[in-house]
mmCIF file of C-alpha atoms in Angstrom:
data_model
loop_
_atom_site.group_PDB
_atom_site.id
_atom_site.type_symbol
_atom_site.label_atom_id
_atom_site.label_comp_id
_atom_site.label_asym_id
_atom_site.label_seq_id
_atom_site.Cartn_x
_atom_site.Cartn_y
_atom_site.Cartn_z
ATOM 1 C CA UNK A 256 -82.183 166.008 -25.944
ATOM 2 C CA UNK A 257 -80.891 163.889 -28.696
ATOM 3 C CA UNK A 258 -78.244 162.387 -26.364
ATOM 4 C CA UNK A 259 -81.106 161.444 -23.986
ATOM 5 C CA UNK A 260 -83.121 159.818 -26.727
ATOM 6 C CA UNK A 261 -79.900 157.799 -27.887
ATOM 7 C CA UNK A 262 -79.241 156.662 -24.413
ATOM 8 C CA UNK A 263 -82.660 155.565 -23.700
ATOM 9 C CA UNK A 264 -82.810 153.464 -27.084
ATOM 10 C CA UNK A 265 -79.302 151.988 -26.278
ATOM 11 C CA UNK A 266 -80.615 150.719 -22.985
ATOM 12 C CA UNK A 267 -83.699 149.238 -24.330
ATOM 13 C CA UNK A 268 -81.574 147.582 -26.910
ATOM 14 C CA UNK A 269 -79.452 145.967 -24.244
ATOM 15 C CA UNK A 270 -82.500 145.033 -22.192
ATOM 16 C CA UNK A 271 -83.978 143.159 -25.205
ATOM 17 C CA UNK A 272 -80.589 141.315 -25.998
ATOM 18 C CA UNK A 273 -80.503 140.293 -22.302
ATOM 19 C CA UNK A 274 -84.195 139.149 -22.155
ATOM 20 C CA UNK A 275 -83.678 136.997 -25.506
ATOM 21 C CA UNK A 276 -80.455 135.383 -24.151
ATOM 22 C CA UNK A 277 -82.413 133.921 -21.294
ATOM 23 C CA UNK A 278 -85.495 132.607 -22.877
ATOM 24 C CA UNK A 279 -85.072 129.156 -24.314
ATOM 25 C CA UNK A 280 -88.786 128.738 -24.952
ATOM 26 C CA UNK A 281 -88.176 131.022 -28.075
ATOM 27 C CA UNK A 282 -87.110 127.979 -29.924
ATOM 28 C CA UNK A 283 -89.494 126.696 -32.323
ATOM 29 C CA UNK A 284 -91.266 123.244 -31.733
ATOM 30 C CA UNK A 285 -90.022 122.324 -35.291
ATOM 31 C CA UNK A 286 -86.476 122.915 -34.204
ATOM 32 C CA UNK A 287 -86.816 120.784 -30.965
ATOM 33 C CA UNK A 288 -88.479 117.680 -32.607
ATOM 34 C CA UNK A 289 -87.757 117.045 -36.187
ATOM 35 C CA UNK A 290 -89.997 114.687 -38.011
ATOM 36 C CA UNK A 291 -89.274 112.331 -40.970
ATOM 37 C CA UNK A 292 -91.208 109.465 -42.796
ATOM 38 C CA UNK A 293 -90.810 106.602 -45.100
ATOM 39 C CA UNK A 294 -93.528 104.441 -46.515
ATOM 40 C CA UNK A 295 -93.933 100.793 -47.289
ATOM 41 C CA UNK A 296 -94.728 99.323 -49.804
ATOM 42 C CA UNK A 297 -94.011 102.212 -52.280
ATOM 43 C CA UNK A 298 -96.823 101.100 -54.285
ATOM 44 C CA UNK A 299 -100.295 100.194 -53.533
ATOM 45 C CA UNK A 300 -103.701 99.465 -55.116
ATOM 46 C CA UNK A 301 -107.026 101.518 -54.095
ATOM 47 C CA UNK A 302 -108.244 100.137 -50.825
ATOM 48 C CA UNK A 303 -104.865 98.909 -49.706
ATOM 49 C CA UNK A 304 -103.189 99.803 -46.353
ATOM 50 C CA UNK A 305 -99.460 101.216 -46.325
ATOM 51 C CA UNK A 306 -97.290 101.509 -43.371
ATOM 52 C CA UNK A 307 -95.738 104.809 -42.638
ATOM 53 C CA UNK A 308 -92.589 104.941 -40.240
ATOM 54 C CA UNK A 309 -92.746 108.284 -38.723
ATOM 55 C CA UNK A 310 -89.673 109.328 -36.749
ATOM 56 C CA UNK A 311 -89.251 111.944 -34.202
ATOM 57 C CA UNK A 312 -85.644 113.102 -33.689
ATOM 58 C CA UNK A 313 -85.809 114.860 -30.263
ATOM 59 C CA UNK A 314 -83.213 117.682 -29.190
ATOM 60 C CA UNK A 315 -81.084 116.709 -26.079
ATOM 61 C CA UNK A 316 -82.773 117.896 -22.773
ATOM 62 C CA UNK A 317 -86.303 117.616 -24.372
ATOM 63 C CA UNK A 318 -89.237 115.377 -23.902
ATOM 64 C CA UNK A 319 -91.763 114.465 -26.596
ATOM 65 C CA UNK A 320 -95.161 113.696 -24.857
ATOM 66 C CA UNK A 321 -96.374 110.218 -25.930
ATOM 67 C CA UNK A 322 -99.490 108.823 -27.824
ATOM 68 C CA UNK A 323 -101.101 107.607 -24.668
ATOM 69 C CA UNK A 324 -101.356 109.885 -21.377
ATOM 70 C CA UNK A 325 -102.810 108.813 -18.108
ATOM 71 C CA UNK A 326 -104.543 112.020 -17.925
ATOM 72 C CA UNK A 327 -106.139 114.396 -20.315
ATOM 73 C CA UNK A 328 -104.273 117.208 -18.465
ATOM 74 C CA UNK A 329 -101.098 116.360 -20.492
ATOM 75 C CA UNK A 330 -100.998 116.816 -24.379
ATOM 76 C CA UNK A 331 -100.823 113.517 -26.106
ATOM 77 C CA UNK A 332 -99.055 112.933 -29.471
ATOM 78 C CA UNK A 333 -101.768 113.087 -32.238
ATOM 79 C CA UNK A 334 -101.214 111.549 -35.727
ATOM 80 C CA UNK A 335 -103.903 112.499 -38.371
ATOM 81 C CA UNK A 336 -104.020 113.072 -42.001
ATOM 82 C CA UNK A 337 -104.794 116.465 -43.538
ATOM 83 C CA UNK A 338 -108.537 117.205 -43.963
ATOM 84 C CA UNK A 339 -109.931 116.150 -47.453
ATOM 85 C CA UNK A 340 -107.233 113.578 -48.083
ATOM 86 C CA UNK A 341 -108.434 110.389 -49.309
ATOM 87 C CA UNK A 342 -106.962 108.340 -46.611
ATOM 88 C CA UNK A 343 -107.762 107.070 -43.240
ATOM 89 C CA UNK A 344 -105.436 106.322 -40.268
ATOM 90 C CA UNK A 345 -106.188 102.921 -38.761
ATOM 91 C CA UNK A 346 -105.593 104.756 -35.290
ATOM 92 C CA UNK A 347 -105.889 101.731 -33.006
ATOM 93 C CA UNK A 348 -103.146 100.034 -34.916
ATOM 94 C CA UNK A 349 -100.282 102.607 -34.517
ATOM 95 C CA UNK A 350 -97.277 101.109 -32.828
ATOM 96 C CA UNK A 351 -94.749 103.127 -31.249
ATOM 97 C CA UNK A 352 -91.894 102.412 -28.736
ATOM 98 C CA UNK A 353 -92.241 102.071 -25.092
ATOM 99 C CA UNK A 354 -92.533 105.312 -23.444
ATOM 100 C CA UNK A 355 -90.808 106.558 -20.213
ATOM 101 C CA UNK A 356 -92.603 108.039 -17.229
ATOM 102 C CA UNK A 357 -91.838 111.027 -15.183
ATOM 103 C CA UNK A 358 -93.717 113.053 -12.484
ATOM 104 C CA UNK A 359 -94.714 116.349 -13.743
ATOM 105 C CA UNK A 360 -94.643 118.673 -10.700
ATOM 106 C CA UNK A 361 -96.568 121.584 -12.499
ATOM 107 C CA UNK A 362 -99.398 119.160 -13.451
ATOM 108 C CA UNK A 363 -99.170 117.029 -10.350
ATOM 109 C CA UNK A 364 -99.125 113.841 -12.270
ATOM 110 C CA UNK A 365 -97.222 111.190 -14.223
ATOM 111 C CA UNK A 366 -96.672 111.934 -17.946
ATOM 112 C CA UNK A 367 -95.475 109.436 -20.632
ATOM 113 C CA UNK A 368 -92.759 110.672 -23.090
ATOM 114 C CA UNK A 369 -90.002 109.699 -25.427
ATOM 115 C CA UNK A 370 -86.517 111.257 -25.669
ATOM 116 C CA UNK A 371 -83.730 111.316 -28.238
ATOM 117 C CA UNK A 372 -85.856 109.660 -30.907
ATOM 118 C CA UNK A 373 -88.936 107.520 -31.426
ATOM 119 C CA UNK A 374 -90.318 105.844 -34.458
ATOM 120 C CA UNK A 375 -94.123 105.170 -34.784
ATOM 121 C CA UNK A 376 -95.631 102.796 -37.487
ATOM 122 C CA UNK A 377 -98.621 104.233 -38.761
ATOM 123 C CA UNK A 378 -101.091 102.220 -40.938
ATOM 124 C CA UNK A 379 -102.849 104.365 -43.629
ATOM 125 C CA UNK A 380 -105.765 102.931 -45.754
ATOM 126 C CA UNK A 381 -105.964 104.331 -49.174
ATOM 127 C CA UNK A 382 -109.459 104.994 -50.368
ATOM 128 C CA UNK A 383 -110.986 102.812 -53.083
ATOM 129 C CA UNK A 384 -111.615 104.473 -56.492
ATOM 130 C CA UNK A 385 -108.376 106.385 -56.786
ATOM 131 C CA UNK A 386 -106.942 106.860 -60.230
ATOM 132 C CA UNK A 387 -103.373 105.345 -60.802
ATOM 133 C CA UNK A 388 -100.494 107.642 -60.192
ATOM 134 C CA UNK A 389 -98.495 109.475 -57.372
ATOM 135 C CA UNK A 390 -100.597 110.131 -54.179
ATOM 136 C CA UNK A 391 -99.226 112.403 -51.518
ATOM 137 C CA UNK A 392 -99.830 111.258 -47.967
ATOM 138 C CA UNK A 393 -100.392 114.620 -45.868
ATOM 139 C CA UNK A 394 -99.820 113.704 -42.271
ATOM 140 C CA UNK A 395 -100.286 116.303 -39.516
ATOM 141 C CA UNK A 396 -98.404 115.467 -36.240
ATOM 142 C CA UNK A 397 -99.553 117.371 -33.301
ATOM 143 C CA UNK A 398 -97.106 117.281 -30.301
ATOM 144 C CA UNK A 399 -95.833 118.969 -27.181
ATOM 145 C CA UNK A 400 -92.109 119.216 -26.261
ATOM 146 C CA UNK A 401 -91.036 119.961 -22.534
ATOM 147 C CA UNK A 402 -87.927 120.063 -20.624
ATOM 148 C CA UNK A 403 -87.918 119.563 -16.750
ATOM 149 C CA UNK A 404 -88.586 123.362 -16.495
ATOM 150 C CA UNK A 405 -90.503 124.458 -19.338
ATOM 151 C CA UNK A 406 -93.128 123.200 -21.999
ATOM 152 C CA UNK A 407 -93.630 124.683 -25.438
ATOM 153 C CA UNK A 408 -97.126 125.185 -26.674
ATOM 154 C CA UNK A 409 -98.655 122.353 -28.777
ATOM 155 C CA UNK A 410 -97.535 122.547 -32.206
ATOM 156 C CA UNK A 411 -98.819 120.759 -35.536
ATOM 157 C CA UNK A 412 -95.983 119.773 -37.937
ATOM 158 C CA UNK A 413 -96.801 118.701 -41.530
ATOM 159 C CA UNK A 414 -95.108 115.519 -42.814
ATOM 160 C CA UNK A 415 -95.624 114.276 -46.078
ATOM 161 C CA UNK A 416 -94.852 111.091 -47.947
ATOM 162 C CA UNK A 417 -95.719 109.667 -51.400
ATOM 163 C CA UNK A 418 -96.930 106.313 -52.741
ATOM 164 C CA UNK A 419 -97.672 105.215 -56.077
ATOM 165 C CA UNK A 420 -101.222 103.902 -56.625
ATOM 166 C CA UNK A 421 -101.466 101.163 -59.111
ATOM 167 C CA UNK A 422 -104.670 99.816 -60.854
#
């Protein structure tokens, strides 16, 4: 009886190990696409606009879906500030690199993407009436990463930078 139980558990462990070895989608999106940011200028006055250079470093073999997609069926990259932050992104002025296009057989349409690395310049307007001092800019980047065979679920990654608010 004990031997049967141990044999069953041993088989289950082997099965689980085999399953995890063949499931690349168990990678976290934050491991596939790593985000970093710098801000310019480093000091601003209330009401001024700063430019944040937001860089995605994309793991080899993966594609980061671009800001603009030809269809709503593909998850477009979305860059926002966290709720409640005294900041506004000037969305229509975000500048990014030229994206590539490939035909996604599963969706049956062309999808725009970036591979290896992509840097986006994001203009962020600082609210008026802020006190002087350090201000954290809490960006939230929602993205989807895919290979030619699988897509990870859309994921939101926090990316924070700081500026000095002067009077």
